[in-house]
DNA sequence: GATAAGATTAACT
DNA sequence: GTTAATCTTATCC
C-alpha cells in the first residue's frame, strides 16, 4: 500500500484528477464528518496563477513541503481555502479543493454553516473551510493523521471527469487545470468553458 | 509608508 | 448580474 505522500508526489494536474472522489474524514468533538471531493484545481511553481510562482514565502511554505499535507491560506480579508500539497519537497505545488459533497456527519457540517441549503454547504473553497473548521493553524497538517485524514479512492474513469479552465484567477486564465465530477450537484459553479465535454 | 489586488461569499437589484 | 465586506501580502513610491 503506497503512502499518501508517494501517490501525491506527482504533477499537480495529475494529482488533481486523482483526488476527485477521495474522502476527507474530519473528527470533531461531537463526532466525525466524511466528505467526498468533487471539484479540484491544480497549481504549480511554474504557473503564474500559483501563490508559489515567485518562490517560497512565509505564507506559502507548506506548499514547498512534502506531498500529502495541507496548505491553508487566508484571502479577501475573511476567507480560508485549503489545498493538498503535491510534488517534491522544495517544489511549490498543490491542489485547491474547490467543492466536496457530504457523505456522513451532515449535521456536524451544518452546525458550522447554519441556515445553508445542503447543496450550498460545501460547494466552494472557503465554504469547505468553514464547514470543516479549518484555518491557517492547519498549515502543513499531515493528512495521514487524525483529526483530518485524506482517504484516496480508485481513480475515476475519464468519462466521469470534466476539465475546464480555473475560476477566479486573472493570470494564466487559459490553463485548463480545473477538474470536477460530471453531474455533481455540489460543484461550485456552472461551467462556461468546457475543454473535455 | 501607501496602495492595489486577491485561488471568495452573500446579499442585493 | 453587481457589489460590499475585510485584511494580508506584494509592490511601488
mmCIF file of C-alpha atoms (C1' of nucleotides) in Angstrom:
data_model
loop_
_atom_site.group_PDB
_atom_site.id
_atom_site.type_symbol
_atom_site.label_atom_id
_atom_site.label_comp_id
_atom_site.label_asym_id
_atom_site.label_seq_id
_atom_site.Cartn_x
_atom_site.Cartn_y
_atom_site.Cartn_z
ATOM 1 C CA UNK A 1 0.000 0.000 0.000
ATOM 2 C CA UNK A 2 1.714 3.198 -1.138
ATOM 3 C CA UNK A 3 1.649 6.153 1.240
ATOM 4 C CA UNK A 4 -0.314 9.288 0.557
ATOM 5 C CA UNK A 5 2.960 11.099 0.005
ATOM 6 C CA UNK A 6 4.054 8.575 -2.640
ATOM 7 C CA UNK A 7 0.797 8.823 -4.598
ATOM 8 C CA UNK A 8 0.679 12.618 -4.473
ATOM 9 C CA UNK A 9 4.351 13.164 -5.253
ATOM 10 C CA UNK A 10 3.488 13.877 -8.859
ATOM 11 C CA UNK A 11 2.451 16.753 -11.127
ATOM 12 C CA UNK A 12 -0.367 18.736 -9.570
ATOM 13 C CA UNK A 13 -2.689 18.319 -12.565
ATOM 14 C CA UNK A 14 -2.354 14.544 -12.271
ATOM 15 C CA UNK A 15 -2.925 14.735 -8.518
ATOM 16 C CA UNK A 16 -5.980 16.942 -9.099
ATOM 17 C CA UNK A 17 -7.599 14.114 -11.069
ATOM 18 C CA UNK A 18 -6.509 11.518 -8.540
ATOM 19 C CA UNK A 19 -8.117 13.479 -5.706
ATOM 20 C CA UNK A 20 -11.564 13.520 -7.321
ATOM 21 C CA UNK A 21 -13.681 11.000 -5.419
ATOM 22 C CA UNK A 22 -11.310 10.879 -2.440
ATOM 23 C CA UNK A 23 -12.711 11.180 1.086
ATOM 24 C CA UNK A 24 -11.821 13.652 3.802
ATOM 25 C CA UNK A 25 -12.582 12.485 7.353
ATOM 26 C CA UNK A 26 -12.811 15.238 9.922
ATOM 27 C CA UNK A 27 -13.093 14.423 13.621
ATOM 28 C CA UNK A 28 -14.978 16.967 15.702
ATOM 29 C CA UNK A 29 -15.640 16.831 19.424
ATOM 30 C CA UNK A 30 -19.186 15.702 18.680
ATOM 31 C CA UNK A 31 -18.344 13.133 16.021
ATOM 32 C CA UNK A 32 -16.826 12.525 12.610
ATOM 33 C CA UNK A 33 -17.874 14.009 9.302
ATOM 34 C CA UNK A 34 -16.893 12.491 5.958
ATOM 35 C CA UNK A 35 -16.969 14.368 2.656
ATOM 36 C CA UNK A 36 -16.143 13.364 -0.908
ATOM 37 C CA UNK A 37 -14.039 15.629 -3.120
ATOM 38 C CA UNK A 38 -15.920 16.556 -6.318
ATOM 39 C CA UNK A 39 -14.001 19.589 -7.662
ATOM 40 C CA UNK A 40 -10.280 20.464 -7.704
ATOM 41 C CA UNK A 41 -7.838 22.884 -9.310
ATOM 42 C CA UNK A 42 -4.104 22.347 -9.866
ATOM 43 C CA UNK A 43 -1.425 24.976 -9.155
ATOM 44 C CA UNK A 44 2.297 24.677 -9.796
ATOM 45 C CA UNK A 45 5.513 26.606 -9.156
ATOM 46 C CA UNK A 46 5.914 27.300 -12.885
ATOM 47 C CA UNK A 47 2.326 28.556 -13.120
ATOM 48 C CA UNK A 48 1.830 32.360 -12.938
ATOM 49 C CA UNK A 49 -1.522 31.846 -11.192
ATOM 50 C CA UNK A 50 0.066 29.986 -8.283
ATOM 51 C CA UNK A 51 0.923 31.532 -4.930
ATOM 52 C CA UNK A 52 4.283 29.761 -5.274
ATOM 53 C CA UNK A 53 5.206 31.276 -8.663
ATOM 54 C CA UNK A 54 7.587 33.833 -7.157
ATOM 55 C CA UNK A 55 9.213 31.488 -4.724
ATOM 56 C CA UNK A 56 8.734 30.407 -1.155
ATOM 57 C CA UNK A 57 7.380 32.806 1.458
ATOM 58 C CA UNK A 58 6.091 32.527 4.988
ATOM 59 C CA UNK A 59 2.568 32.219 3.641
ATOM 60 C CA UNK A 60 3.317 29.502 1.097
ATOM 61 C CA UNK A 61 5.907 27.459 2.988
ATOM 62 C CA UNK A 62 3.551 24.493 3.383
ATOM 63 C CA UNK A 63 3.310 24.052 -0.396
ATOM 64 C CA UNK A 64 7.069 23.588 -0.564
ATOM 65 C CA UNK A 65 6.875 20.753 1.950
ATOM 66 C CA UNK A 66 6.180 17.060 1.340
ATOM 67 C CA UNK A 67 3.145 15.900 -0.646
ATOM 68 C CA UNK A 68 0.080 14.769 1.265
ATOM 69 C CA UNK A 69 0.000 17.714 3.644
ATOM 70 C CA UNK A 70 -2.371 20.638 3.882
ATOM 71 C CA UNK A 71 -1.853 24.225 2.686
ATOM 72 C CA UNK A 72 -4.431 26.699 4.007
ATOM 73 C CA UNK A 73 -4.391 30.377 3.012
ATOM 74 C CA UNK A 74 -6.380 33.404 4.089
ATOM 75 C CA UNK A 75 -7.840 35.667 1.410
ATOM 76 C CA UNK A 76 -10.227 38.576 0.802
ATOM 77 C CA UNK A 77 -9.858 39.560 4.434
ATOM 78 C CA UNK A 78 -12.240 36.866 5.619
ATOM 79 C CA UNK A 79 -11.933 33.508 3.899
ATOM 80 C CA UNK A 80 -9.757 30.430 4.187
ATOM 81 C CA UNK A 81 -9.149 27.955 1.374
ATOM 82 C CA UNK A 82 -7.410 24.602 1.622
ATOM 83 C CA UNK A 83 -5.124 22.702 -0.717
ATOM 84 C CA UNK A 84 -3.469 19.316 -0.765
ATOM 85 C CA UNK A 85 0.287 19.692 -1.263
ATOM 86 C CA UNK A 86 1.737 17.726 -4.183
ATOM 87 C CA UNK A 87 5.156 17.078 -5.724
ATOM 88 C CA UNK A 88 8.672 17.025 -4.305
ATOM 89 C CA UNK A 89 9.892 18.843 -1.243
ATOM 90 C CA UNK A 90 11.213 22.207 -2.426
ATOM 91 C CA UNK A 91 8.769 22.354 -5.340
ATOM 92 C CA UNK A 92 5.796 24.615 -4.572
ATOM 93 C CA UNK A 93 2.703 22.895 -5.935
ATOM 94 C CA UNK A 94 -0.681 21.758 -4.755
ATOM 95 C CA UNK A 95 -4.333 21.137 -5.480
ATOM 96 C CA UNK A 96 -7.071 23.522 -4.348
ATOM 97 C CA UNK A 97 -10.125 21.674 -3.045
ATOM 98 C CA UNK A 98 -12.998 23.666 -4.558
ATOM 99 C CA UNK A 99 -16.032 21.546 -3.698
ATOM 100 C CA UNK A 100 -16.966 18.463 -1.697
ATOM 101 C CA UNK A 101 -20.204 16.596 -1.013
ATOM 102 C CA UNK A 102 -21.257 15.404 2.450
ATOM 103 C CA UNK A 103 -21.068 11.623 2.896
ATOM 104 C CA UNK A 104 -21.814 11.359 6.617
ATOM 105 C CA UNK A 105 -21.995 13.610 9.647
ATOM 106 C CA UNK A 106 -24.053 16.147 7.721
ATOM 107 C CA UNK A 107 -25.393 17.710 10.923
ATOM 108 C CA UNK A 108 -21.828 18.430 12.089
ATOM 109 C CA UNK A 109 -21.147 20.377 8.911
ATOM 110 C CA UNK A 110 -24.473 22.204 9.110
ATOM 111 C CA UNK A 111 -23.638 23.279 12.656
ATOM 112 C CA UNK A 112 -20.605 25.140 11.243
ATOM 113 C CA UNK A 113 -22.620 26.799 8.457
ATOM 114 C CA UNK A 114 -26.069 27.340 9.920
ATOM 115 C CA UNK A 115 -29.019 28.140 7.687
ATOM 116 C CA UNK A 116 -27.475 26.984 4.414
ATOM 117 C CA UNK A 117 -29.142 24.634 1.992
ATOM 118 C CA UNK A 118 -27.436 21.288 1.750
ATOM 119 C CA UNK A 119 -26.091 21.983 -1.723
ATOM 120 C CA UNK A 120 -24.722 25.360 -0.557
ATOM 121 C CA UNK A 121 -22.918 23.817 2.380
ATOM 122 C CA UNK A 122 -19.602 22.853 0.762
ATOM 123 C CA UNK A 123 -19.765 23.971 -2.893
ATOM 124 C CA UNK A 124 -16.880 26.454 -2.742
ATOM 125 C CA UNK A 125 -13.329 26.516 -1.382
ATOM 126 C CA UNK A 126 -13.995 28.904 1.506
ATOM 127 C CA UNK A 127 -17.274 27.150 2.349
ATOM 128 C CA UNK A 128 -15.378 23.895 2.804
ATOM 129 C CA UNK A 129 -13.023 25.507 5.298
ATOM 130 C CA UNK A 130 -15.996 26.857 7.249
ATOM 131 C CA UNK A 131 -17.840 23.546 7.272
ATOM 132 C CA UNK A 132 -14.720 21.604 8.278
ATOM 133 C CA UNK A 133 -13.499 24.348 10.651
ATOM 134 C CA UNK A 134 -10.085 24.768 9.038
ATOM 135 C CA UNK A 135 -7.833 27.833 9.263
ATOM 136 C CA UNK A 136 -4.148 28.660 8.858
ATOM 137 C CA UNK A 137 -3.260 26.846 12.083
ATOM 138 C CA UNK A 138 -3.797 23.685 9.998
ATOM 139 C CA UNK A 139 -0.970 24.563 7.639
ATOM 140 C CA UNK A 140 1.320 21.581 6.957
ATOM 141 C CA UNK A 141 -1.030 19.181 8.722
ATOM 142 C CA UNK A 142 -0.204 15.606 7.699
ATOM 143 C CA UNK A 143 -3.327 14.222 6.003
ATOM 144 C CA UNK A 144 -2.484 10.654 7.025
ATOM 145 C CA UNK A 145 -3.386 11.625 10.578
ATOM 146 C CA UNK A 146 -6.464 12.426 12.645
ATOM 147 C CA UNK A 147 -8.331 14.654 13.145
ATOM 148 C CA UNK A 148 -8.223 15.256 9.399
ATOM 149 C CA UNK A 149 -7.470 12.327 7.140
ATOM 150 C CA UNK A 150 -7.437 12.009 3.367
ATOM 151 C CA UNK A 151 -8.505 8.614 2.039
ATOM 152 C CA UNK A 152 -7.831 8.035 -1.648
ATOM 153 C CA UNK A 153 -10.215 6.048 -3.806
ATOM 154 C CA UNK A 154 -9.584 4.388 -7.160
ATOM 155 C CA UNK A 155 -9.151 6.863 -9.991
ATOM 156 C CA UNK A 156 -12.418 7.733 -11.709
ATOM 157 C CA UNK A 157 -12.925 6.867 -15.356
ATOM 158 C CA UNK A 158 -12.019 9.730 -17.657
ATOM 159 C CA UNK A 159 -15.605 9.990 -18.872
ATOM 160 C CA UNK A 160 -16.716 10.894 -15.335
ATOM 161 C CA UNK A 161 -14.332 13.877 -15.162
ATOM 162 C CA UNK A 162 -14.877 17.289 -16.722
ATOM 163 C CA UNK A 163 -11.844 19.516 -17.336
ATOM 164 C CA UNK A 164 -12.079 23.317 -17.659
ATOM 165 C CA UNK A 165 -10.099 26.479 -17.039
ATOM 166 C CA UNK A 166 -9.744 27.628 -13.442
ATOM 167 C CA UNK A 167 -12.087 30.023 -11.657
ATOM 168 C CA UNK A 168 -11.420 33.392 -10.042
ATOM 169 C CA UNK A 169 -7.889 33.970 -11.362
ATOM 170 C CA UNK A 170 -6.540 36.615 -13.735
ATOM 171 C CA UNK A 171 -3.136 35.206 -14.632
ATOM 172 C CA UNK A 172 -2.799 32.008 -16.696
ATOM 173 C CA UNK A 173 -6.570 32.034 -17.026
ATOM 174 C CA UNK A 174 -6.356 29.810 -20.106
ATOM 175 C CA UNK A 175 -4.674 26.865 -18.358
ATOM 176 C CA UNK A 176 -7.244 24.011 -18.175
ATOM 177 C CA UNK A 177 -6.427 22.756 -14.691
ATOM 178 C CA UNK A 178 -9.862 22.639 -13.100
ATOM 179 C CA UNK A 179 -11.452 19.225 -12.737
ATOM 180 C CA UNK A 180 -14.826 18.142 -11.431
ATOM 181 C CA UNK A 181 -17.045 15.105 -11.316
ATOM 182 C CA UNK A 182 -19.638 15.222 -14.048
ATOM 183 C CA UNK A 183 -23.207 15.862 -12.898
ATOM 184 C CA UNK A 184 -22.304 16.508 -9.270
ATOM 185 C CA UNK A 185 -24.836 18.924 -7.715
ATOM 186 C CA UNK A 186 -22.120 20.193 -5.379
ATOM 187 C CA UNK A 187 -19.754 21.660 -7.990
ATOM 188 C CA UNK A 188 -19.118 25.326 -7.219
ATOM 189 C CA UNK A 189 -20.429 26.970 -10.390
ATOM 190 C CA UNK A 190 -21.910 26.453 -13.788
ATOM 191 C CA UNK A 191 -19.228 25.895 -16.355
ATOM 192 C CA UNK A 192 -18.854 28.050 -19.418
ATOM 193 C CA UNK A 193 -15.576 26.750 -20.627
ATOM 194 C CA UNK A 194 -15.520 23.012 -21.092
ATOM 195 C CA UNK A 195 -12.332 21.570 -22.538
ATOM 196 C CA UNK A 196 -13.403 17.908 -22.498
ATOM 197 C CA UNK A 197 -17.198 17.904 -22.717
ATOM 198 C "C1'" DG B 1 4.738 54.474 4.310
ATOM 199 C "C1'" DA B 2 0.934 53.937 0.840
ATOM 200 C "C1'" DT B 3 -1.702 51.379 -2.262
ATOM 201 C "C1'" DA B 4 -3.792 47.692 -5.004
ATOM 202 C "C1'" DA B 5 -5.172 43.031 -5.719
ATOM 203 C "C1'" DG B 6 -6.716 38.790 -4.253
ATOM 204 C "C1'" DA B 7 -7.309 30.589 -5.928
ATOM 205 C "C1'" DT B 8 -14.463 34.287 -2.267
ATOM 206 C "C1'" DT B 9 -19.021 34.677 -0.499
ATOM 207 C "C1'" DA B 10 -23.512 36.521 0.437
ATOM 208 C "C1'" DA B 11 -26.722 39.944 -0.218
ATOM 209 C "C1'" DC B 12 -28.780 42.856 -3.234
ATOM 210 C "C1'" DT B 13 -31.213 44.918 -7.744
ATOM 211 C "C1'" DG C 1 -25.664 40.486 -12.833
ATOM 212 C "C1'" DT C 2 -23.379 43.639 -9.412
ATOM 213 C "C1'" DT C 3 -21.203 44.861 -5.241
ATOM 214 C "C1'" DA C 4 -19.780 45.251 -0.255
ATOM 215 C "C1'" DA C 5 -17.245 43.061 3.241
ATOM 216 C "C1'" DT C 6 -12.396 42.997 5.145
ATOM 217 C "C1'" DC C 7 -7.220 42.225 5.796
ATOM 218 C "C1'" DT C 8 -2.807 40.139 4.342
ATOM 219 C "C1'" DT C 9 0.802 40.370 1.126
ATOM 220 C "C1'" DA C 10 3.342 42.200 -2.551
ATOM 221 C "C1'" DT C 11 4.778 46.055 -4.964
ATOM 222 C "C1'" DC C 12 5.709 50.743 -5.588
ATOM 223 C "C1'" DC C 13 6.951 55.177 -4.475
#
